[in-house]
Amino acid sequence: LIMKKYPSSWLKKTTVISHCYDDKDYPGKREVSNGKLILSYVGAFYSERNPEILFEALQKIINTDLESKLELRLIGLVNSYAGYSLGKIKKLLSDYKIDKITKIIAPVSFKESLVYMKNSDCLLVIDANFLNSPFLPSKLFDYAGSRTMILGVTPKYSPTDIFLRKIGYSSFDYNEQNQLAEYLEKIINREVNIKVNKQFLRSFCVENIVGEFIDLFEQSLNN
């Protein structure tokens, strides 16, 4: 996508080094939970990448029984630059009747965010609903390194969708709201079993990515 504006011959001199995760950055063990399933979103929302599809899906399935089983954590969502004040978020949660199950957490450092990822049962990633979406958020690799289940809301065949499915996780597009709600209900009831493609996941660890980077330099020097 980036190289389209350059002469095609330049493509031969181009490569991509992926984002990575470092196992040493995460806590060794997760904290003992309160018995509820912890569903977490880490980071900001924007006008085109907003939380309402998630809130609508939860509203469809939340009842008295599920309320006692779930805690939704929104970590770092309150910020001025993306237009989400604390008041605005609280109103949205109230409008969708999921305020009782939601915990709002102020922005944290990168290392602290990894602790929250590790202490969750499922992590949420949401992409903007763009045709031929080019987005692949670096946060997704941080999520993956935590070894916590990931659930995506992203256009079909987007980089995020492909990445998640190659690991073994699920994602749903904006036309699959009912399927998203049904899958969330299964997650909350702990009825989802994930078989992770460990080999694919391991290819993004820092040791492998740095190795690729070193190989690239060696090839450049030798040429």
PDB file of C-alpha atoms in Angstrom:
ATOM      1  CA  LEU A   1       0.000   0.000   0.000  1.00  0.00           C
ATOM      2  CA  ILE A   2       2.784   2.411   0.945  1.00  0.00           C
ATOM      3  CA  MET A   3       4.916   1.571  -2.085  1.00  0.00           C
ATOM      4  CA  LYS A   4       2.147   2.161  -4.657  1.00  0.00           C
ATOM      5  CA  LYS A   5       3.225   5.785  -5.068  1.00  0.00           C
ATOM      6  CA  TYR A   6       6.822   4.825  -5.905  1.00  0.00           C
ATOM      7  CA  PRO A   7       8.355   3.190  -9.013  1.00  0.00           C
ATOM      8  CA  SER A   8       7.659  -0.555  -9.088  1.00  0.00           C
ATOM      9  CA  SER A   9      11.388  -1.290  -9.222  1.00  0.00           C
ATOM     10  CA  TRP A  10      11.729   0.078  -5.687  1.00  0.00           C
ATOM     11  CA  LEU A  11       9.547  -2.738  -4.384  1.00  0.00           C
ATOM     12  CA  LYS A  12      12.498  -5.121  -4.776  1.00  0.00           C
ATOM     13  CA  LYS A  13      14.361  -3.065  -2.178  1.00  0.00           C
ATOM     14  CA  THR A  14      11.458  -3.058   0.248  1.00  0.00           C
ATOM     15  CA  THR A  15      10.643  -5.343   3.145  1.00  0.00           C
ATOM     16  CA  VAL A  16       8.433  -5.263   6.222  1.00  0.00           C
ATOM     17  CA  ILE A  17       9.565  -5.813   9.785  1.00  0.00           C
ATOM     18  CA  SER A  18       6.592  -6.684  11.967  1.00  0.00           C
ATOM     19  CA  HIS A  19       5.694  -5.312  15.347  1.00  0.00           C
ATOM     20  CA  CYS A  20       6.546  -7.761  18.126  1.00  0.00           C
ATOM     21  CA  TYR A  21       5.950  -8.661  21.754  1.00  0.00           C
ATOM     22  CA  ASP A  22       8.420  -9.475  24.524  1.00  0.00           C
ATOM     23  CA  ASP A  23       7.456 -12.266  26.923  1.00  0.00           C
ATOM     24  CA  LYS A  24       9.621 -10.684  29.624  1.00  0.00           C
ATOM     25  CA  ASP A  25       7.392  -7.590  29.708  1.00  0.00           C
ATOM     26  CA  TYR A  26       4.357  -9.487  31.030  1.00  0.00           C
ATOM     27  CA  PRO A  27       3.726 -10.608  34.610  1.00  0.00           C
ATOM     28  CA  GLY A  28       4.409 -14.293  35.159  1.00  0.00           C
ATOM     29  CA  LYS A  29       1.036 -15.061  36.721  1.00  0.00           C
ATOM     30  CA  ARG A  30      -2.374 -13.500  36.506  1.00  0.00           C
ATOM     31  CA  GLU A  31      -4.071 -12.191  39.616  1.00  0.00           C
ATOM     32  CA  VAL A  32      -6.846 -14.182  41.271  1.00  0.00           C
ATOM     33  CA  SER A  33     -10.102 -12.860  39.812  1.00  0.00           C
ATOM     34  CA  ASN A  34     -13.353 -12.126  41.622  1.00  0.00           C
ATOM     35  CA  GLY A  35     -14.994 -15.032  39.837  1.00  0.00           C
ATOM     36  CA  LYS A  36     -16.357 -12.884  37.031  1.00  0.00           C
ATOM     37  CA  LEU A  37     -15.194 -13.138  33.439  1.00  0.00           C
ATOM     38  CA  ILE A  38     -13.068 -10.076  32.675  1.00  0.00           C
ATOM     39  CA  LEU A  39     -13.686  -8.618  29.213  1.00  0.00           C
ATOM     40  CA  SER A  40     -11.244  -5.769  28.503  1.00  0.00           C
ATOM     41  CA  TYR A  41     -10.677  -3.082  25.908  1.00  0.00           C
ATOM     42  CA  VAL A  42      -7.353  -1.223  26.175  1.00  0.00           C
ATOM     43  CA  GLY A  43      -6.878   2.137  24.467  1.00  0.00           C
ATOM     44  CA  ALA A  44      -8.844   4.939  22.869  1.00  0.00           C
ATOM     45  CA  PHE A  45     -11.910   5.038  20.645  1.00  0.00           C
ATOM     46  CA  TYR A  46     -12.488   7.492  17.801  1.00  0.00           C
ATOM     47  CA  SER A  47     -15.466   8.620  15.735  1.00  0.00           C
ATOM     48  CA  GLU A  48     -14.923   5.916  13.100  1.00  0.00           C
ATOM     49  CA  ARG A  49     -13.696   3.309  15.580  1.00  0.00           C
ATOM     50  CA  ASN A  50     -16.157   3.583  18.411  1.00  0.00           C
ATOM     51  CA  PRO A  51     -17.533   1.233  21.077  1.00  0.00           C
ATOM     52  CA  GLU A  52     -21.187   1.231  20.131  1.00  0.00           C
ATOM     53  CA  ILE A  53     -21.211  -2.075  18.235  1.00  0.00           C
ATOM     54  CA  LEU A  54     -19.787  -3.724  21.354  1.00  0.00           C
ATOM     55  CA  PHE A  55     -22.254  -1.961  23.659  1.00  0.00           C
ATOM     56  CA  GLU A  56     -25.182  -2.933  21.418  1.00  0.00           C
ATOM     57  CA  ALA A  57     -24.070  -6.574  21.358  1.00  0.00           C
ATOM     58  CA  LEU A  58     -23.776  -6.682  25.150  1.00  0.00           C
ATOM     59  CA  GLN A  59     -27.162  -5.008  25.549  1.00  0.00           C
ATOM     60  CA  LYS A  60     -28.727  -7.817  23.484  1.00  0.00           C
ATOM     61  CA  ILE A  61     -27.540 -10.551  25.839  1.00  0.00           C
ATOM     62  CA  ILE A  62     -27.156  -9.008  29.285  1.00  0.00           C
ATOM     63  CA  ASN A  63     -29.692 -10.224  31.797  1.00  0.00           C
ATOM     64  CA  THR A  64     -29.665 -10.664  35.565  1.00  0.00           C
ATOM     65  CA  ASP A  65     -27.836 -13.986  35.317  1.00  0.00           C
ATOM     66  CA  LEU A  66     -25.094 -12.726  32.977  1.00  0.00           C
ATOM     67  CA  GLU A  67     -24.656  -9.496  34.960  1.00  0.00           C
ATOM     68  CA  SER A  68     -23.298 -11.542  37.832  1.00  0.00           C
ATOM     69  CA  LYS A  69     -20.794 -13.301  35.560  1.00  0.00           C
ATOM     70  CA  LEU A  70     -19.204 -10.404  33.651  1.00  0.00           C
ATOM     71  CA  GLU A  71     -17.036  -7.347  34.250  1.00  0.00           C
ATOM     72  CA  LEU A  72     -16.305  -5.104  31.266  1.00  0.00           C
ATOM     73  CA  ARG A  73     -13.133  -3.056  31.704  1.00  0.00           C
ATOM     74  CA  LEU A  74     -12.513   0.037  29.581  1.00  0.00           C
ATOM     75  CA  ILE A  75      -8.862   0.927  30.126  1.00  0.00           C
ATOM     76  CA  GLY A  76      -7.596   4.305  28.915  1.00  0.00           C
ATOM     77  CA  LEU A  77     -10.808   5.184  27.128  1.00  0.00           C
ATOM     78  CA  VAL A  78     -11.212   8.543  28.861  1.00  0.00           C
ATOM     79  CA  ASN A  79      -9.187  11.109  26.932  1.00  0.00           C
ATOM     80  CA  SER A  80      -9.627  14.570  25.481  1.00  0.00           C
ATOM     81  CA  TYR A  81      -7.827  14.091  22.160  1.00  0.00           C
ATOM     82  CA  ALA A  82     -10.227  11.391  20.945  1.00  0.00           C
ATOM     83  CA  GLY A  83     -13.348  13.146  22.206  1.00  0.00           C
ATOM     84  CA  TYR A  84     -14.408  10.696  24.910  1.00  0.00           C
ATOM     85  CA  SER A  85     -14.936  12.437  28.234  1.00  0.00           C
ATOM     86  CA  LEU A  86     -15.881  10.530  31.370  1.00  0.00           C
ATOM     87  CA  GLY A  87     -19.373  12.002  31.181  1.00  0.00           C
ATOM     88  CA  LYS A  88     -19.854  10.917  27.579  1.00  0.00           C
ATOM     89  CA  ILE A  89     -18.743   7.358  28.318  1.00  0.00           C
ATOM     90  CA  LYS A  90     -20.980   7.081  31.374  1.00  0.00           C
ATOM     91  CA  LYS A  91     -23.963   8.296  29.338  1.00  0.00           C
ATOM     92  CA  LEU A  92     -23.289   5.729  26.608  1.00  0.00           C
ATOM     93  CA  LEU A  93     -23.022   2.936  29.159  1.00  0.00           C
ATOM     94  CA  SER A  94     -26.245   4.068  30.808  1.00  0.00           C
ATOM     95  CA  ASP A  95     -28.071   4.354  27.463  1.00  0.00           C
ATOM     96  CA  TYR A  96     -27.083   0.769  26.607  1.00  0.00           C
ATOM     97  CA  LYS A  97     -27.907  -0.409  30.145  1.00  0.00           C
ATOM     98  CA  ILE A  98     -24.478  -1.920  30.749  1.00  0.00           C
ATOM     99  CA  ASP A  99     -23.193   0.615  33.288  1.00  0.00           C
ATOM    100  CA  LYS A 100     -23.597  -1.847  36.193  1.00  0.00           C
ATOM    101  CA  ILE A 101     -21.161  -4.337  34.657  1.00  0.00           C
ATOM    102  CA  THR A 102     -18.553  -1.807  33.482  1.00  0.00           C
ATOM    103  CA  LYS A 103     -15.425  -0.543  35.204  1.00  0.00           C
ATOM    104  CA  ILE A 104     -13.775   2.553  33.728  1.00  0.00           C
ATOM    105  CA  ILE A 105     -10.010   2.720  34.265  1.00  0.00           C
ATOM    106  CA  ALA A 106      -7.926   5.827  33.628  1.00  0.00           C
ATOM    107  CA  PRO A 107      -5.038   5.730  31.120  1.00  0.00           C
ATOM    108  CA  VAL A 108      -2.084   3.685  32.348  1.00  0.00           C
ATOM    109  CA  SER A 109       1.534   3.188  31.317  1.00  0.00           C
ATOM    110  CA  PHE A 110       2.452   0.622  28.669  1.00  0.00           C
ATOM    111  CA  LYS A 111       3.785  -1.831  31.269  1.00  0.00           C
ATOM    112  CA  GLU A 112       0.621  -1.431  33.361  1.00  0.00           C
ATOM    113  CA  SER A 113      -1.524  -2.078  30.283  1.00  0.00           C
ATOM    114  CA  LEU A 114       0.233  -5.431  29.829  1.00  0.00           C
ATOM    115  CA  VAL A 115      -0.716  -6.371  33.396  1.00  0.00           C
ATOM    116  CA  TYR A 116      -4.369  -5.590  32.631  1.00  0.00           C
ATOM    117  CA  MET A 117      -4.133  -7.693  29.452  1.00  0.00           C
ATOM    118  CA  LYS A 118      -2.698 -10.639  31.357  1.00  0.00           C
ATOM    119  CA  ASN A 119      -5.379 -10.366  34.056  1.00  0.00           C
ATOM    120  CA  SER A 120      -8.246 -10.444  31.552  1.00  0.00           C
ATOM    121  CA  ASP A 121     -10.143 -13.435  30.196  1.00  0.00           C
ATOM    122  CA  CYS A 122     -10.828 -11.879  26.801  1.00  0.00           C
ATOM    123  CA  LEU A 123      -9.411  -8.812  25.044  1.00  0.00           C
ATOM    124  CA  LEU A 124     -11.329  -6.759  22.490  1.00  0.00           C
ATOM    125  CA  VAL A 125      -9.956  -5.135  19.363  1.00  0.00           C
ATOM    126  CA  ILE A 126     -12.204  -2.959  17.194  1.00  0.00           C
ATOM    127  CA  ASP A 127     -11.330  -1.551  13.753  1.00  0.00           C
ATOM    128  CA  ALA A 128     -13.118   1.179  11.847  1.00  0.00           C
ATOM    129  CA  ASN A 129     -15.657  -0.142   9.353  1.00  0.00           C
ATOM    130  CA  PHE A 130     -13.690   0.727   6.205  1.00  0.00           C
ATOM    131  CA  LEU A 131     -13.825  -1.235   2.954  1.00  0.00           C
ATOM    132  CA  ASN A 132     -10.417  -2.819   2.249  1.00  0.00           C
ATOM    133  CA  SER A 133      -9.258  -1.740   5.688  1.00  0.00           C
ATOM    134  CA  PRO A 134      -5.451  -1.455   5.873  1.00  0.00           C
ATOM    135  CA  PHE A 135      -5.346  -1.249   9.669  1.00  0.00           C
ATOM    136  CA  LEU A 136      -3.318  -3.599  11.835  1.00  0.00           C
ATOM    137  CA  PRO A 137      -2.996  -1.989  15.282  1.00  0.00           C
ATOM    138  CA  SER A 138       0.279  -2.572  17.117  1.00  0.00           C
ATOM    139  CA  LYS A 139      -1.808  -3.169  20.262  1.00  0.00           C
ATOM    140  CA  LEU A 140      -2.943  -6.428  18.699  1.00  0.00           C
ATOM    141  CA  PHE A 141       0.562  -7.854  19.012  1.00  0.00           C
ATOM    142  CA  ASP A 142       0.716  -6.751  22.659  1.00  0.00           C
ATOM    143  CA  TYR A 143      -2.622  -8.500  23.173  1.00  0.00           C
ATOM    144  CA  ALA A 144      -1.323 -11.664  21.503  1.00  0.00           C
ATOM    145  CA  GLY A 145       1.806 -11.752  23.663  1.00  0.00           C
ATOM    146  CA  SER A 146      -0.335 -11.865  26.805  1.00  0.00           C
ATOM    147  CA  ARG A 147      -1.737 -15.252  25.700  1.00  0.00           C
ATOM    148  CA  THR A 148      -5.219 -13.987  26.575  1.00  0.00           C
ATOM    149  CA  MET A 149      -8.120 -14.788  24.233  1.00  0.00           C
ATOM    150  CA  ILE A 150      -8.792 -12.014  21.689  1.00  0.00           C
ATOM    151  CA  LEU A 151     -12.100 -11.144  20.045  1.00  0.00           C
ATOM    152  CA  GLY A 152     -12.124  -8.824  17.038  1.00  0.00           C
ATOM    153  CA  VAL A 153     -14.689  -6.529  15.438  1.00  0.00           C
ATOM    154  CA  THR A 154     -13.211  -5.745  12.043  1.00  0.00           C
ATOM    155  CA  PRO A 155     -14.085  -5.871   8.333  1.00  0.00           C
ATOM    156  CA  LYS A 156     -13.732  -9.298   6.725  1.00  0.00           C
ATOM    157  CA  TYR A 157     -10.280 -10.045   5.302  1.00  0.00           C
ATOM    158  CA  SER A 158      -8.745  -7.000   6.985  1.00  0.00           C
ATOM    159  CA  PRO A 159      -5.192  -7.472   8.317  1.00  0.00           C
ATOM    160  CA  THR A 160      -6.662  -7.719  11.839  1.00  0.00           C
ATOM    161  CA  ASP A 161      -9.144 -10.404  10.777  1.00  0.00           C
ATOM    162  CA  ILE A 162      -6.434 -12.437   9.021  1.00  0.00           C
ATOM    163  CA  PHE A 163      -4.022 -12.127  11.963  1.00  0.00           C
ATOM    164  CA  LEU A 164      -6.634 -13.237  14.508  1.00  0.00           C
ATOM    165  CA  ARG A 165      -7.838 -16.187  12.472  1.00  0.00           C
ATOM    166  CA  LYS A 166      -4.284 -17.401  11.845  1.00  0.00           C
ATOM    167  CA  ILE A 167      -3.708 -17.503  15.611  1.00  0.00           C
ATOM    168  CA  GLY A 168      -7.020 -19.292  16.187  1.00  0.00           C
ATOM    169  CA  TYR A 169      -9.221 -16.470  17.488  1.00  0.00           C
ATOM    170  CA  SER A 170     -12.506 -15.159  16.090  1.00  0.00           C
ATOM    171  CA  SER A 171     -13.607 -11.860  14.632  1.00  0.00           C
ATOM    172  CA  PHE A 172     -16.871 -10.467  13.334  1.00  0.00           C
ATOM    173  CA  ASP A 173     -17.628  -7.683  10.897  1.00  0.00           C
ATOM    174  CA  TYR A 174     -20.167  -4.901  11.333  1.00  0.00           C
ATOM    175  CA  ASN A 175     -22.878  -6.930   9.573  1.00  0.00           C
ATOM    176  CA  GLU A 176     -22.594  -9.771  12.080  1.00  0.00           C
ATOM    177  CA  GLN A 177     -23.871  -8.082  15.212  1.00  0.00           C
ATOM    178  CA  ASN A 178     -26.167 -10.977  16.160  1.00  0.00           C
ATOM    179  CA  GLN A 179     -23.340 -13.487  15.712  1.00  0.00           C
ATOM    180  CA  LEU A 180     -21.070 -11.233  17.800  1.00  0.00           C
ATOM    181  CA  ALA A 181     -23.659 -11.129  20.590  1.00  0.00           C
ATOM    182  CA  GLU A 182     -24.093 -14.913  20.515  1.00  0.00           C
ATOM    183  CA  TYR A 183     -20.334 -15.452  20.660  1.00  0.00           C
ATOM    184  CA  LEU A 184     -19.970 -13.015  23.548  1.00  0.00           C
ATOM    185  CA  GLU A 185     -22.623 -14.947  25.435  1.00  0.00           C
ATOM    186  CA  LYS A 186     -20.670 -18.166  24.898  1.00  0.00           C
ATOM    187  CA  ILE A 187     -17.492 -16.477  26.137  1.00  0.00           C
ATOM    188  CA  ILE A 188     -19.243 -15.204  29.269  1.00  0.00           C
ATOM    189  CA  ASN A 189     -20.610 -18.685  29.954  1.00  0.00           C
ATOM    190  CA  ARG A 190     -17.093 -20.075  29.359  1.00  0.00           C
ATOM    191  CA  GLU A 191     -18.261 -22.267  26.490  1.00  0.00           C
ATOM    192  CA  VAL A 192     -15.510 -21.244  24.033  1.00  0.00           C
ATOM    193  CA  ASN A 193     -12.416 -23.391  23.650  1.00  0.00           C
ATOM    194  CA  ILE A 194      -9.538 -21.892  21.678  1.00  0.00           C
ATOM    195  CA  LYS A 195      -6.779 -23.865  19.970  1.00  0.00           C
ATOM    196  CA  VAL A 196      -3.931 -21.379  19.552  1.00  0.00           C
ATOM    197  CA  ASN A 197      -1.507 -21.702  16.647  1.00  0.00           C
ATOM    198  CA  LYS A 198       1.588 -21.392  18.853  1.00  0.00           C
ATOM    199  CA  GLN A 199       4.019 -21.540  15.941  1.00  0.00           C
ATOM    200  CA  PHE A 200       2.378 -18.560  14.211  1.00  0.00           C
ATOM    201  CA  LEU A 201       2.185 -16.623  17.476  1.00  0.00           C
ATOM    202  CA  ARG A 202       5.808 -17.357  18.306  1.00  0.00           C
ATOM    203  CA  SER A 203       6.938 -15.901  14.981  1.00  0.00           C
ATOM    204  CA  PHE A 204       6.149 -12.420  16.394  1.00  0.00           C
ATOM    205  CA  CYS A 205       8.177 -12.716  19.597  1.00  0.00           C
ATOM    206  CA  VAL A 206      10.944 -10.130  19.936  1.00  0.00           C
ATOM    207  CA  GLU A 207      13.751 -12.670  19.472  1.00  0.00           C
ATOM    208  CA  ASN A 208      12.455 -13.721  16.050  1.00  0.00           C
ATOM    209  CA  ILE A 209      11.687 -10.187  14.857  1.00  0.00           C
ATOM    210  CA  VAL A 210      15.087  -8.856  15.963  1.00  0.00           C
ATOM    211  CA  GLY A 211      16.662 -11.832  14.175  1.00  0.00           C
ATOM    212  CA  GLU A 212      14.894 -10.790  10.970  1.00  0.00           C
ATOM    213  CA  PHE A 213      16.124  -7.229  11.483  1.00  0.00           C
ATOM    214  CA  ILE A 214      19.738  -8.367  11.928  1.00  0.00           C
ATOM    215  CA  ASP A 215      19.485 -10.586   8.828  1.00  0.00           C
ATOM    216  CA  LEU A 216      18.240  -7.577   6.852  1.00  0.00           C
ATOM    217  CA  PHE A 217      21.249  -5.495   7.890  1.00  0.00           C
ATOM    218  CA  GLU A 218      23.647  -8.313   7.045  1.00  0.00           C
ATOM    219  CA  GLN A 219      22.108  -8.727   3.582  1.00  0.00           C
ATOM    220  CA  SER A 220      22.342  -4.974   3.003  1.00  0.00           C
ATOM    221  CA  LEU A 221      26.004  -4.881   4.038  1.00  0.00           C
ATOM    222  CA  ASN A 222      26.877  -7.890   1.902  1.00  0.00           C
ATOM    223  CA  ASN A 223      25.229  -6.317  -1.157  1.00  0.00           C
TER     224      ASN A 223
END
